[in-house]
Amino acid sequence: MATSMSQIKENQATSKSGSWSTVVASLAALGSVIAASSCCLPLLPFLFAAGAAGTSAFVAQLRPYLLVLSVLLIAFGFYKSWRAKQCNCKPSRISTFLLWFSAIVVFVFIFFPQVIANLVADLLAGKS
């Protein structure tokens, strides 16, 4: 029994020093990544742009499905709001406002996608 207690204390001491060395090793790795990226810093905007382009191409393929999902979820929200009124539970003003705001945003994104794209492009370019 005495040997098992000494082994437990020894394991606890080893795990405490092991956790400290893990923290130091993690900080050293993070520091080396930061130091190495300072040499490659001009490359980062190009990598970000390539990643954003790839993501937008993927999301563009999903656009019809996402729009259908949006319309279905907005319709479900209006159904739940109607059911709440049938049960004499009045929805809060905030939830009603958010539901109508969401419906308007989805409507604009469905019927005026190019207007939204031009608006975002102008905002990102710094034009007013």
PDB file of C-alpha atoms in Angstrom:
ATOM      1  CA  MET A   1       0.000   0.000   0.000  1.00  0.00           C
ATOM      2  CA  ALA A   2       2.881   2.342   0.823  1.00  0.00           C
ATOM      3  CA  THR A   3       4.507   1.799  -2.560  1.00  0.00           C
ATOM      4  CA  SER A   4       1.315   2.656  -4.389  1.00  0.00           C
ATOM      5  CA  MET A   5       0.999   5.950  -2.475  1.00  0.00           C
ATOM      6  CA  SER A   6       4.588   6.874  -3.337  1.00  0.00           C
ATOM      7  CA  GLN A   7       3.935   6.026  -6.987  1.00  0.00           C
ATOM      8  CA  ILE A   8       0.845   8.242  -6.990  1.00  0.00           C
ATOM      9  CA  LYS A   9       2.819  11.162  -5.527  1.00  0.00           C
ATOM     10  CA  GLU A  10       5.594  10.590  -8.049  1.00  0.00           C
ATOM     11  CA  ASN A  11       3.085  10.516 -10.928  1.00  0.00           C
ATOM     12  CA  GLN A  12       1.489  13.744  -9.703  1.00  0.00           C
ATOM     13  CA  ALA A  13       4.869  15.470  -9.550  1.00  0.00           C
ATOM     14  CA  THR A  14       5.730  14.205 -13.032  1.00  0.00           C
ATOM     15  CA  SER A  15       2.368  15.317 -14.456  1.00  0.00           C
ATOM     16  CA  LYS A  16       2.764  18.812 -12.985  1.00  0.00           C
ATOM     17  CA  SER A  17       6.197  19.261 -14.528  1.00  0.00           C
ATOM     18  CA  GLY A  18       4.918  17.606 -17.726  1.00  0.00           C
ATOM     19  CA  SER A  19       2.056  20.086 -18.019  1.00  0.00           C
ATOM     20  CA  TRP A  20       4.461  23.002 -17.511  1.00  0.00           C
ATOM     21  CA  SER A  21       6.758  21.715 -20.235  1.00  0.00           C
ATOM     22  CA  THR A  22       3.752  21.298 -22.522  1.00  0.00           C
ATOM     23  CA  VAL A  23       2.805  24.934 -21.999  1.00  0.00           C
ATOM     24  CA  VAL A  24       6.364  26.089 -22.671  1.00  0.00           C
ATOM     25  CA  ALA A  25       6.585  23.941 -25.804  1.00  0.00           C
ATOM     26  CA  SER A  26       3.251  25.323 -27.065  1.00  0.00           C
ATOM     27  CA  LEU A  27       4.374  28.913 -26.502  1.00  0.00           C
ATOM     28  CA  ALA A  28       7.678  28.203 -28.251  1.00  0.00           C
ATOM     29  CA  ALA A  29       5.847  26.735 -31.244  1.00  0.00           C
ATOM     30  CA  LEU A  30       3.521  29.724 -31.403  1.00  0.00           C
ATOM     31  CA  GLY A  31       6.472  32.106 -31.215  1.00  0.00           C
ATOM     32  CA  SER A  32       8.269  30.318 -34.020  1.00  0.00           C
ATOM     33  CA  VAL A  33       5.158  30.476 -36.219  1.00  0.00           C
ATOM     34  CA  ILE A  34       4.864  34.213 -35.609  1.00  0.00           C
ATOM     35  CA  ALA A  35       8.567  34.745 -36.337  1.00  0.00           C
ATOM     36  CA  ALA A  36       8.406  32.684 -39.522  1.00  0.00           C
ATOM     37  CA  SER A  37       5.266  34.434 -40.747  1.00  0.00           C
ATOM     38  CA  SER A  38       6.950  37.837 -40.512  1.00  0.00           C
ATOM     39  CA  CYS A  39       9.099  36.761 -43.469  1.00  0.00           C
ATOM     40  CA  CYS A  40       6.034  35.643 -45.416  1.00  0.00           C
ATOM     41  CA  LEU A  41       3.726  38.471 -44.342  1.00  0.00           C
ATOM     42  CA  PRO A  42       3.239  39.908 -47.856  1.00  0.00           C
ATOM     43  CA  LEU A  43       1.904  36.517 -48.980  1.00  0.00           C
ATOM     44  CA  LEU A  44      -0.932  36.436 -46.461  1.00  0.00           C
ATOM     45  CA  PRO A  45      -3.327  38.815 -48.303  1.00  0.00           C
ATOM     46  CA  PHE A  46      -2.972  36.759 -51.479  1.00  0.00           C
ATOM     47  CA  LEU A  47      -3.651  33.525 -49.592  1.00  0.00           C
ATOM     48  CA  PHE A  48      -6.689  35.118 -47.961  1.00  0.00           C
ATOM     49  CA  ALA A  49      -8.006  36.291 -51.339  1.00  0.00           C
ATOM     50  CA  ALA A  50      -7.542  32.831 -52.853  1.00  0.00           C
ATOM     51  CA  GLY A  51      -9.355  31.254 -49.910  1.00  0.00           C
ATOM     52  CA  ALA A  52     -12.204  33.742 -50.151  1.00  0.00           C
ATOM     53  CA  ALA A  53     -12.541  33.130 -53.898  1.00  0.00           C
ATOM     54  CA  GLY A  54     -12.675  29.387 -53.378  1.00  0.00           C
ATOM     55  CA  THR A  55     -15.254  29.749 -50.636  1.00  0.00           C
ATOM     56  CA  SER A  56     -17.434  32.058 -52.703  1.00  0.00           C
ATOM     57  CA  ALA A  57     -17.341  29.620 -55.629  1.00  0.00           C
ATOM     58  CA  PHE A  58     -18.482  26.824 -53.301  1.00  0.00           C
ATOM     59  CA  VAL A  59     -21.257  28.924 -51.743  1.00  0.00           C
ATOM     60  CA  ALA A  60     -22.418  30.066 -55.207  1.00  0.00           C
ATOM     61  CA  GLN A  61     -23.166  26.439 -56.064  1.00  0.00           C
ATOM     62  CA  LEU A  62     -25.221  26.110 -52.880  1.00  0.00           C
ATOM     63  CA  ARG A  63     -27.152  29.374 -53.424  1.00  0.00           C
ATOM     64  CA  PRO A  64     -30.405  27.839 -54.764  1.00  0.00           C
ATOM     65  CA  TYR A  65     -30.582  25.366 -51.894  1.00  0.00           C
ATOM     66  CA  LEU A  66     -29.814  28.048 -49.320  1.00  0.00           C
ATOM     67  CA  LEU A  67     -32.511  30.337 -50.745  1.00  0.00           C
ATOM     68  CA  VAL A  68     -35.107  27.558 -50.642  1.00  0.00           C
ATOM     69  CA  LEU A  69     -34.082  26.763 -47.069  1.00  0.00           C
ATOM     70  CA  SER A  70     -34.385  30.453 -46.160  1.00  0.00           C
ATOM     71  CA  VAL A  71     -37.893  30.714 -47.615  1.00  0.00           C
ATOM     72  CA  LEU A  72     -38.982  27.536 -45.839  1.00  0.00           C
ATOM     73  CA  LEU A  73     -37.622  28.739 -42.501  1.00  0.00           C
ATOM     74  CA  ILE A  74     -39.269  32.168 -42.899  1.00  0.00           C
ATOM     75  CA  ALA A  75     -42.568  30.429 -43.735  1.00  0.00           C
ATOM     76  CA  PHE A  76     -42.141  28.217 -40.658  1.00  0.00           C
ATOM     77  CA  GLY A  77     -41.556  31.350 -38.565  1.00  0.00           C
ATOM     78  CA  PHE A  78     -44.771  32.935 -39.841  1.00  0.00           C
ATOM     79  CA  TYR A  79     -46.633  29.673 -39.182  1.00  0.00           C
ATOM     80  CA  LYS A  80     -45.343  29.550 -35.600  1.00  0.00           C
ATOM     81  CA  SER A  81     -46.319  33.199 -35.121  1.00  0.00           C
ATOM     82  CA  TRP A  82     -49.818  32.488 -36.465  1.00  0.00           C
ATOM     83  CA  ARG A  83     -50.142  29.423 -34.181  1.00  0.00           C
ATOM     84  CA  ALA A  84     -49.090  31.489 -31.176  1.00  0.00           C
ATOM     85  CA  LYS A  85     -51.884  33.962 -31.910  1.00  0.00           C
ATOM     86  CA  GLN A  86     -54.372  31.080 -32.191  1.00  0.00           C
ATOM     87  CA  CYS A  87     -53.359  29.922 -28.700  1.00  0.00           C
ATOM     88  CA  ASN A  88     -53.792  33.427 -27.249  1.00  0.00           C
ATOM     89  CA  CYS A  89     -50.026  33.805 -26.833  1.00  0.00           C
ATOM     90  CA  LYS A  90     -48.959  37.094 -28.340  1.00  0.00           C
ATOM     91  CA  PRO A  91     -45.408  36.989 -29.807  1.00  0.00           C
ATOM     92  CA  SER A  92     -43.047  39.643 -28.503  1.00  0.00           C
ATOM     93  CA  ARG A  93     -42.408  42.777 -30.526  1.00  0.00           C
ATOM     94  CA  ILE A  94     -38.764  41.828 -30.967  1.00  0.00           C
ATOM     95  CA  SER A  95     -39.558  38.416 -32.432  1.00  0.00           C
ATOM     96  CA  THR A  96     -42.176  39.925 -34.745  1.00  0.00           C
ATOM     97  CA  PHE A  97     -39.722  42.622 -35.873  1.00  0.00           C
ATOM     98  CA  LEU A  98     -36.954  40.066 -36.470  1.00  0.00           C
ATOM     99  CA  LEU A  99     -39.308  37.822 -38.439  1.00  0.00           C
ATOM    100  CA  TRP A 100     -40.425  40.631 -40.744  1.00  0.00           C
ATOM    101  CA  PHE A 101     -36.870  41.977 -41.068  1.00  0.00           C
ATOM    102  CA  SER A 102     -35.646  38.503 -42.036  1.00  0.00           C
ATOM    103  CA  ALA A 103     -38.436  38.141 -44.560  1.00  0.00           C
ATOM    104  CA  ILE A 104     -37.534  41.473 -46.167  1.00  0.00           C
ATOM    105  CA  VAL A 105     -33.816  40.622 -46.288  1.00  0.00           C
ATOM    106  CA  VAL A 106     -34.516  37.226 -47.888  1.00  0.00           C
ATOM    107  CA  PHE A 107     -36.873  38.885 -50.397  1.00  0.00           C
ATOM    108  CA  VAL A 108     -34.218  41.451 -51.365  1.00  0.00           C
ATOM    109  CA  PHE A 109     -31.512  38.798 -51.693  1.00  0.00           C
ATOM    110  CA  ILE A 110     -33.748  36.639 -53.893  1.00  0.00           C
ATOM    111  CA  PHE A 111     -35.055  39.310 -56.254  1.00  0.00           C
ATOM    112  CA  PHE A 112     -32.181  41.846 -56.293  1.00  0.00           C
ATOM    113  CA  PRO A 113     -28.906  39.878 -55.999  1.00  0.00           C
ATOM    114  CA  GLN A 114     -26.950  42.122 -58.369  1.00  0.00           C
ATOM    115  CA  VAL A 115     -27.935  45.267 -56.482  1.00  0.00           C
ATOM    116  CA  ILE A 116     -26.669  43.709 -53.248  1.00  0.00           C
ATOM    117  CA  ALA A 117     -23.447  42.570 -54.965  1.00  0.00           C
ATOM    118  CA  ASN A 118     -22.806  46.073 -56.312  1.00  0.00           C
ATOM    119  CA  LEU A 119     -23.523  47.607 -52.907  1.00  0.00           C
ATOM    120  CA  VAL A 120     -21.078  45.261 -51.160  1.00  0.00           C
ATOM    121  CA  ALA A 121     -18.425  45.819 -53.846  1.00  0.00           C
ATOM    122  CA  ASP A 122     -18.764  49.593 -53.469  1.00  0.00           C
ATOM    123  CA  LEU A 123     -18.530  49.358 -49.686  1.00  0.00           C
ATOM    124  CA  LEU A 124     -15.411  47.176 -49.846  1.00  0.00           C
ATOM    125  CA  ALA A 125     -13.814  49.467 -52.441  1.00  0.00           C
ATOM    126  CA  GLY A 126     -14.366  52.461 -50.180  1.00  0.00           C
ATOM    127  CA  LYS A 127     -16.823  54.277 -52.447  1.00  0.00           C
ATOM    128  CA  SER A 128     -19.775  56.091 -50.942  1.00  0.00           C
TER     129      SER A 128
END
